Amino acid sequence: MELRQNQLRRREAATEIFTSLETFEKDLGRTLASVSLLIGQLPVARAKANMSVVVGQEVIDRFVAALGHINQAMGAAVEGHNHLEQTRRALRLPEMGGGDKDIIPNVAQAADQVSDDHGRMTG
């Protein structure tokens, strides 16, 4: 009976964590998109105003640096997400949903596969 109650508490805690994690990841994604948009608008606005590229470059540099920090935060969030997934499996908790269940190859692996497939077709 106590084992069952512990399992139910773990599932409840996992659900709460998943909800917070999903919100956090979406917020990071929106932040990444909004700063990217801002960075893209700055040189366009400068050109429309017929100003030298020197004007506002320091501002662009600062926002690009902020973008890098946000991207690092996104990478850390992904690592945290993966560690939570390992913990979920170790505790034998059910999947919470919301995302791909298949392992997604990294870009280099995907590019190698396309290259191999293309070589087989032409070779």
CSV table of N, CA and C in Angstrom, one decimal:
chain,number,residue,atom,x,y,z
A,1,MET,N,0.8,-1.2,0.0
A,1,MET,CA,0.0,0.0,0.0
A,1,MET,C,0.9,1.3,0.0
A,2,GLU,N,1.9,1.3,0.8
A,2,GLU,CA,2.8,2.5,0.9
A,2,GLU,C,3.6,2.6,-0.4
A,3,LEU,N,4.0,1.5,-1.0
A,3,LEU,CA,4.7,1.5,-2.3
A,3,LEU,C,3.8,2.2,-3.3
A,4,ARG,N,2.6,1.9,-3.4
A,4,ARG,CA,1.6,2.4,-4.3
A,4,ARG,C,1.5,3.9,-4.1
A,5,GLN,N,1.4,4.4,-2.8
A,5,GLN,CA,1.2,5.8,-2.5
A,5,GLN,C,2.5,6.5,-3.0
A,6,ASN,N,3.7,6.0,-2.8
A,6,ASN,CA,4.9,6.6,-3.2
A,6,ASN,C,4.9,6.7,-4.7
A,7,GLN,N,4.5,5.7,-5.4
A,7,GLN,CA,4.4,5.8,-6.9
A,7,GLN,C,3.5,6.9,-7.3
A,8,LEU,N,2.3,7.0,-6.7
A,8,LEU,CA,1.4,8.0,-7.0
A,8,LEU,C,2.0,9.4,-6.8
A,9,ARG,N,2.7,9.6,-5.7
A,9,ARG,CA,3.3,10.9,-5.4
A,9,ARG,C,4.4,11.2,-6.4
A,10,ARG,N,5.1,10.2,-6.8
A,10,ARG,CA,6.2,10.4,-7.8
A,10,ARG,C,5.5,10.8,-9.1
A,11,ARG,N,4.4,10.2,-9.5
A,11,ARG,CA,3.8,10.6,-10.8
A,11,ARG,C,3.2,12.0,-10.7
A,12,GLU,N,2.7,12.4,-9.5
A,12,GLU,CA,2.2,13.7,-9.4
A,12,GLU,C,3.3,14.8,-9.5
A,13,ALA,N,4.4,14.5,-8.8
A,13,ALA,CA,5.6,15.4,-8.8
A,13,ALA,C,6.1,15.4,-10.3
A,14,ALA,N,6.2,14.3,-11.0
A,14,ALA,CA,6.7,14.3,-12.3
A,14,ALA,C,5.8,15.1,-13.2
A,15,THR,N,4.5,15.1,-13.0
A,15,THR,CA,3.5,15.9,-13.8
A,15,THR,C,3.8,17.4,-13.6
A,16,GLU,N,4.0,17.7,-12.3
A,16,GLU,CA,4.2,19.1,-12.0
A,16,GLU,C,5.5,19.6,-12.7
A,17,ILE,N,6.6,18.8,-12.6
A,17,ILE,CA,7.8,19.1,-13.2
A,17,ILE,C,7.7,19.2,-14.7
A,18,PHE,N,7.0,18.3,-15.3
A,18,PHE,CA,6.8,18.3,-16.8
A,18,PHE,C,6.1,19.6,-17.2
A,19,THR,N,5.1,20.0,-16.5
A,19,THR,CA,4.4,21.2,-16.8
A,19,THR,C,5.3,22.4,-16.7
A,20,SER,N,6.1,22.5,-15.7
A,20,SER,CA,7.0,23.7,-15.5
A,20,SER,C,8.1,23.6,-16.6
A,21,LEU,N,8.6,22.4,-16.9
A,21,LEU,CA,9.7,22.3,-17.9
A,21,LEU,C,9.1,22.7,-19.3
A,22,GLU,N,7.9,22.3,-19.6
A,22,GLU,CA,7.3,22.6,-20.9
A,22,GLU,C,7.2,24.2,-21.0
A,23,THR,N,6.7,24.8,-20.0
A,23,THR,CA,6.6,26.3,-20.0
A,23,THR,C,8.0,26.9,-20.1
A,24,PHE,N,9.0,26.4,-19.4
A,24,PHE,CA,10.3,27.0,-19.5
A,24,PHE,C,10.9,26.9,-20.9
A,25,GLU,N,10.8,25.7,-21.5
A,25,GLU,CA,11.3,25.5,-22.8
A,25,GLU,C,10.6,26.3,-23.9
A,26,LYS,N,9.3,26.5,-23.7
A,26,LYS,CA,8.6,27.4,-24.7
A,26,LYS,C,9.0,28.8,-24.5
A,27,ASP,N,9.2,29.2,-23.2
A,27,ASP,CA,9.6,30.6,-23.0
A,27,ASP,C,11.0,30.9,-23.6
A,28,LEU,N,11.9,29.9,-23.4
A,28,LEU,CA,13.2,30.1,-24.0
A,28,LEU,C,13.2,30.2,-25.5
A,29,GLY,N,12.3,29.3,-26.1
A,29,GLY,CA,12.2,29.4,-27.6
A,29,GLY,C,11.6,30.7,-28.0
A,30,ARG,N,10.6,31.2,-27.3
A,30,ARG,CA,10.1,32.5,-27.7
A,30,ARG,C,11.1,33.6,-27.5
A,31,THR,N,11.9,33.6,-26.5
A,31,THR,CA,12.9,34.6,-26.2
A,31,THR,C,14.0,34.5,-27.3
A,32,LEU,N,14.4,33.3,-27.7
A,32,LEU,CA,15.4,33.1,-28.7
A,32,LEU,C,14.8,33.7,-30.1
A,33,ALA,N,13.6,33.4,-30.4
A,33,ALA,CA,13.0,33.9,-31.6
A,33,ALA,C,12.9,35.5,-31.6
A,34,SER,N,12.5,36.0,-30.4
A,34,SER,CA,12.3,37.5,-30.4
A,34,SER,C,13.6,38.2,-30.5
A,35,VAL,N,14.6,37.8,-29.8
A,35,VAL,CA,15.9,38.5,-29.9
A,35,VAL,C,16.5,38.3,-31.3
A,36,SER,N,16.3,37.1,-31.9
A,36,SER,CA,16.8,36.9,-33.3
A,36,SER,C,16.1,37.9,-34.2
A,37,LEU,N,14.8,38.1,-34.1
A,37,LEU,CA,14.0,39.1,-34.9
A,37,LEU,C,14.6,40.5,-34.7
A,38,LEU,N,14.8,40.8,-33.4
A,38,LEU,CA,15.3,42.2,-33.1
A,38,LEU,C,16.7,42.4,-33.8
A,39,ILE,N,17.6,41.4,-33.7
A,39,ILE,CA,18.9,41.5,-34.3
A,39,ILE,C,18.8,41.7,-35.8
A,40,GLY,N,17.9,41.0,-36.4
A,40,GLY,CA,17.7,41.1,-37.8
A,40,GLY,C,17.1,42.5,-38.2
A,41,GLN,N,16.3,43.1,-37.4
A,41,GLN,CA,15.7,44.4,-37.7
A,41,GLN,C,16.7,45.5,-37.6
A,42,LEU,N,17.7,45.4,-36.7
A,42,LEU,CA,18.6,46.5,-36.5
A,42,LEU,C,19.4,47.0,-37.7
A,43,PRO,N,20.0,46.1,-38.4
A,43,PRO,CA,20.8,46.6,-39.6
A,43,PRO,C,19.8,47.1,-40.7
A,44,VAL,N,18.6,46.5,-40.8
A,44,VAL,CA,17.7,46.9,-41.8
A,44,VAL,C,17.2,48.4,-41.4
A,45,ALA,N,16.9,48.6,-40.2
A,45,ALA,CA,16.5,50.0,-39.8
A,45,ALA,C,17.6,51.0,-40.0
A,46,ARG,N,18.9,50.6,-39.7
A,46,ARG,CA,20.0,51.4,-40.0
A,46,ARG,C,20.1,51.8,-41.4
A,47,ALA,N,19.9,50.8,-42.3
A,47,ALA,CA,20.0,51.1,-43.8
A,47,ALA,C,18.9,51.9,-44.2
A,48,LYS,N,17.7,51.7,-43.7
A,48,LYS,CA,16.5,52.6,-44.1
A,48,LYS,C,16.7,54.0,-43.7
A,49,ALA,N,17.4,54.2,-42.5
A,49,ALA,CA,17.7,55.5,-42.1
A,49,ALA,C,18.9,56.1,-42.7
A,50,ASN,N,19.5,55.4,-43.6
A,50,ASN,CA,20.7,55.8,-44.4
A,50,ASN,C,21.8,56.3,-43.5
A,51,MET,N,22.1,55.4,-42.5
A,51,MET,CA,23.1,55.7,-41.5
A,51,MET,C,24.3,54.8,-41.8
A,52,SER,N,25.5,55.2,-41.3
A,52,SER,CA,26.7,54.4,-41.5
A,52,SER,C,26.6,53.1,-40.7
A,53,VAL,N,27.3,52.1,-41.1
A,53,VAL,CA,27.3,50.8,-40.4
A,53,VAL,C,27.9,51.0,-39.0
A,54,VAL,N,28.6,52.0,-38.8
A,54,VAL,CA,29.2,52.3,-37.5
A,54,VAL,C,28.2,52.6,-36.4
A,55,VAL,N,27.1,53.3,-36.9
A,55,VAL,CA,26.0,53.7,-36.0
A,55,VAL,C,25.3,52.4,-35.5
A,56,GLY,N,25.2,52.3,-34.2
A,56,GLY,CA,24.5,51.2,-33.6
A,56,GLY,C,25.1,49.8,-33.6
A,57,GLN,N,26.4,49.7,-34.1
A,57,GLN,CA,27.0,48.4,-34.1
A,57,GLN,C,27.2,47.9,-32.7
A,58,GLU,N,27.5,48.7,-31.7
A,58,GLU,CA,27.7,48.3,-30.4
A,58,GLU,C,26.4,47.7,-29.8
A,59,VAL,N,25.3,48.3,-30.2
A,59,VAL,CA,24.0,47.8,-29.8
A,59,VAL,C,23.8,46.4,-30.3
A,60,ILE,N,24.1,46.2,-31.6
A,60,ILE,CA,23.9,44.9,-32.3
A,60,ILE,C,24.8,43.9,-31.6
A,61,ASP,N,26.1,44.3,-31.3
A,61,ASP,CA,27.0,43.4,-30.6
A,61,ASP,C,26.4,42.9,-29.3
A,62,ARG,N,25.8,43.8,-28.5
A,62,ARG,CA,25.2,43.4,-27.2
A,62,ARG,C,24.1,42.4,-27.4
A,63,PHE,N,23.2,42.7,-28.3
A,63,PHE,CA,22.1,41.8,-28.5
A,63,PHE,C,22.6,40.4,-29.1
A,64,VAL,N,23.6,40.4,-29.9
A,64,VAL,CA,24.1,39.2,-30.4
A,64,VAL,C,24.7,38.4,-29.2
A,65,ALA,N,25.4,39.1,-28.3
A,65,ALA,CA,25.9,38.4,-27.1
A,65,ALA,C,24.8,37.8,-26.3
A,66,ALA,N,23.7,38.6,-26.1
A,66,ALA,CA,22.6,38.1,-25.4
A,66,ALA,C,22.0,36.9,-26.0
A,67,LEU,N,21.9,36.9,-27.4
A,67,LEU,CA,21.4,35.7,-28.1
A,67,LEU,C,22.3,34.5,-27.8
A,68,GLY,N,23.6,34.7,-27.7
A,68,GLY,CA,24.5,33.6,-27.4
A,68,GLY,C,24.2,33.0,-26.0
A,69,HIS,N,23.9,33.9,-25.1
A,69,HIS,CA,23.6,33.4,-23.7
A,69,HIS,C,22.3,32.7,-23.7
A,70,ILE,N,21.3,33.2,-24.4
A,70,ILE,CA,20.0,32.5,-24.5
A,70,ILE,C,20.2,31.2,-25.1
A,71,ASN,N,21.0,31.1,-26.2
A,71,ASN,CA,21.2,29.8,-26.8
A,71,ASN,C,21.9,28.8,-25.9
A,72,GLN,N,22.9,29.3,-25.1
A,72,GLN,CA,23.5,28.4,-24.1
A,72,GLN,C,22.5,28.0,-23.0
A,73,ALA,N,21.6,28.9,-22.6
A,73,ALA,CA,20.5,28.5,-21.7
A,73,ALA,C,19.6,27.4,-22.3
A,74,MET,N,19.4,27.5,-23.6
A,74,MET,CA,18.6,26.5,-24.3
A,74,MET,C,19.3,25.2,-24.3
A,75,GLY,N,20.6,25.2,-24.5
A,75,GLY,CA,21.4,23.9,-24.5
A,75,GLY,C,21.4,23.3,-23.1
A,76,ALA,N,21.5,24.1,-22.1
A,76,ALA,CA,21.5,23.6,-20.7
A,76,ALA,C,20.1,23.0,-20.4
A,77,ALA,N,19.0,23.7,-20.9
A,77,ALA,CA,17.7,23.2,-20.7
A,77,ALA,C,17.5,21.8,-21.3
A,78,VAL,N,18.1,21.7,-22.5
A,78,VAL,CA,18.0,20.4,-23.2
A,78,VAL,C,18.7,19.3,-22.4
A,79,GLU,N,19.9,19.6,-21.9
A,79,GLU,CA,20.6,18.7,-21.1
A,79,GLU,C,19.8,18.3,-19.8
A,80,GLY,N,19.2,19.3,-19.2
A,80,GLY,CA,18.4,19.0,-18.0
A,80,GLY,C,17.2,18.2,-18.4
A,81,HIS,N,16.6,18.4,-19.5
A,81,HIS,CA,15.5,17.6,-20.0
A,81,HIS,C,15.9,16.2,-20.1
A,82,ASN,N,17.1,16.0,-20.7
A,82,ASN,CA,17.6,14.6,-21.0
A,82,ASN,C,17.8,13.9,-19.6
A,83,HIS,N,18.4,14.6,-18.7
A,83,HIS,CA,18.6,14.0,-17.3
A,83,HIS,C,17.3,13.7,-16.6
A,84,LEU,N,16.3,14.5,-16.8
A,84,LEU,CA,15.0,14.2,-16.2
A,84,LEU,C,14.4,12.9,-16.9
A,85,GLU,N,14.6,12.8,-18.2
A,85,GLU,CA,14.2,11.6,-18.9
A,85,GLU,C,14.8,10.4,-18.3
A,86,GLN,N,16.1,10.4,-18.1
A,86,GLN,CA,16.8,9.3,-17.5
A,86,GLN,C,16.3,9.0,-16.1
A,87,THR,N,16.0,10.0,-15.3
A,87,THR,CA,15.4,9.8,-14.0
A,87,THR,C,14.0,9.2,-14.1
A,88,ARG,N,13.2,9.7,-15.1
A,88,ARG,CA,11.9,9.1,-15.3
A,88,ARG,C,12.0,7.6,-15.6
A,89,ARG,N,12.9,7.3,-16.4
A,89,ARG,CA,13.0,5.8,-16.8
A,89,ARG,C,13.5,5.0,-15.6
A,90,ALA,N,14.5,5.5,-14.8
A,90,ALA,CA,15.0,4.8,-13.7
A,90,ALA,C,13.9,4.6,-12.6
A,91,LEU,N,13.0,5.5,-12.5
A,91,LEU,CA,11.9,5.4,-11.5
A,91,LEU,C,10.7,4.7,-12.1
A,92,ARG,N,10.8,4.3,-13.4
A,92,ARG,CA,9.7,3.6,-14.1
A,92,ARG,C,8.4,4.4,-14.1
A,93,LEU,N,8.5,5.7,-14.3
A,93,LEU,CA,7.3,6.5,-14.4
A,93,LEU,C,6.9,6.6,-15.8
A,94,PRO,N,5.6,6.8,-16.1
A,94,PRO,CA,5.1,6.9,-17.4
A,94,PRO,C,5.6,8.1,-18.2
A,95,GLU,N,5.6,8.0,-19.5
A,95,GLU,CA,6.0,9.2,-20.3
A,95,GLU,C,5.0,10.3,-20.1
A,96,MET,N,5.4,11.5,-20.1
A,96,MET,CA,4.5,12.6,-19.9
A,96,MET,C,3.9,13.2,-21.2
A,97,GLY,N,4.5,12.7,-22.3
A,97,GLY,CA,4.0,13.2,-23.6
A,97,GLY,C,4.7,14.5,-24.0
A,98,GLY,N,4.2,15.2,-25.0
A,98,GLY,CA,4.7,16.5,-25.4
A,98,GLY,C,6.1,16.4,-26.0
A,99,GLY,N,6.3,15.9,-27.2
A,99,GLY,CA,7.6,15.9,-27.8
A,99,GLY,C,7.8,14.6,-28.5
A,100,ASP,N,9.0,14.6,-29.2
A,100,ASP,CA,9.3,13.4,-30.0
A,100,ASP,C,9.8,12.3,-29.0
A,101,LYS,N,9.3,11.1,-29.3
A,101,LYS,CA,9.8,9.9,-28.6
A,101,LYS,C,10.9,9.2,-29.3
A,102,ASP,N,11.1,9.4,-30.6
A,102,ASP,CA,12.1,8.8,-31.3
A,102,ASP,C,13.4,9.6,-31.1
A,103,ILE,N,14.5,8.9,-31.1
A,103,ILE,CA,15.8,9.5,-31.0
A,103,ILE,C,16.1,10.3,-32.3
A,104,ILE,N,16.4,11.6,-32.2
A,104,ILE,CA,16.6,12.4,-33.3
A,104,ILE,C,18.2,12.5,-33.5
A,105,PRO,N,18.6,12.1,-34.7
A,105,PRO,CA,20.1,12.1,-34.9
A,105,PRO,C,20.6,13.6,-35.0
A,106,ASN,N,21.8,13.8,-34.6
A,106,ASN,CA,22.3,15.1,-34.7
A,106,ASN,C,22.5,15.5,-36.2
A,107,VAL,N,22.7,16.8,-36.5
A,107,VAL,CA,22.8,17.3,-37.8
A,107,VAL,C,23.9,16.6,-38.6
A,108,ALA,N,25.1,16.4,-38.0
A,108,ALA,CA,26.2,15.8,-38.7
A,108,ALA,C,25.9,14.4,-39.1
A,109,GLN,N,25.2,13.6,-38.3
A,109,GLN,CA,24.8,12.3,-38.6
A,109,GLN,C,23.8,12.3,-39.8
A,110,ALA,N,22.9,13.2,-39.8
A,110,ALA,CA,21.9,13.3,-40.8
A,110,ALA,C,22.5,13.7,-42.1
A,111,ALA,N,23.5,14.6,-42.1
A,111,ALA,CA,24.2,15.0,-43.3
A,111,ALA,C,25.0,13.9,-43.9
A,112,ASP,N,25.6,13.1,-43.0
A,112,ASP,CA,26.4,11.9,-43.5
A,112,ASP,C,25.5,10.9,-44.2
A,113,GLN,N,24.3,10.7,-43.6
A,113,GLN,CA,23.3,9.8,-44.2
A,113,GLN,C,22.9,10.2,-45.5
A,114,VAL,N,22.6,11.5,-45.7
A,114,VAL,CA,22.2,12.1,-47.0
A,114,VAL,C,23.3,11.9,-48.0
A,115,SER,N,24.5,12.2,-47.6
A,115,SER,CA,25.7,12.0,-48.4
A,115,SER,C,25.8,10.6,-48.9
A,116,ASP,N,25.7,9.7,-47.9
A,116,ASP,CA,25.8,8.2,-48.3
A,116,ASP,C,24.7,7.8,-49.2
A,117,ASP,N,23.5,8.2,-49.0
A,117,ASP,CA,22.4,7.9,-49.8
A,117,ASP,C,22.6,8.5,-51.2
A,118,HIS,N,23.0,9.7,-51.3
A,118,HIS,CA,23.3,10.3,-52.6
A,118,HIS,C,24.4,9.6,-53.4
A,119,GLY,N,25.4,9.2,-52.7
A,119,GLY,CA,26.5,8.5,-53.3
A,119,GLY,C,26.1,7.1,-53.9
A,120,ARG,N,25.1,6.5,-53.2
A,120,ARG,CA,24.6,5.2,-53.7
A,120,ARG,C,23.8,5.4,-54.9
A,121,MET,N,23.1,6.5,-55.0
A,121,MET,CA,22.2,6.7,-56.1
A,121,MET,C,23.0,7.1,-57.4
A,122,THR,N,24.1,7.9,-57.2
A,122,THR,CA,24.8,8.3,-58.3
A,122,THR,C,26.0,7.4,-58.7
A,123,GLY,N,26.4,6.6,-57.7
A,123,GLY,CA,27.6,5.8,-57.9
A,123,GLY,C,27.4,4.5,-58.4
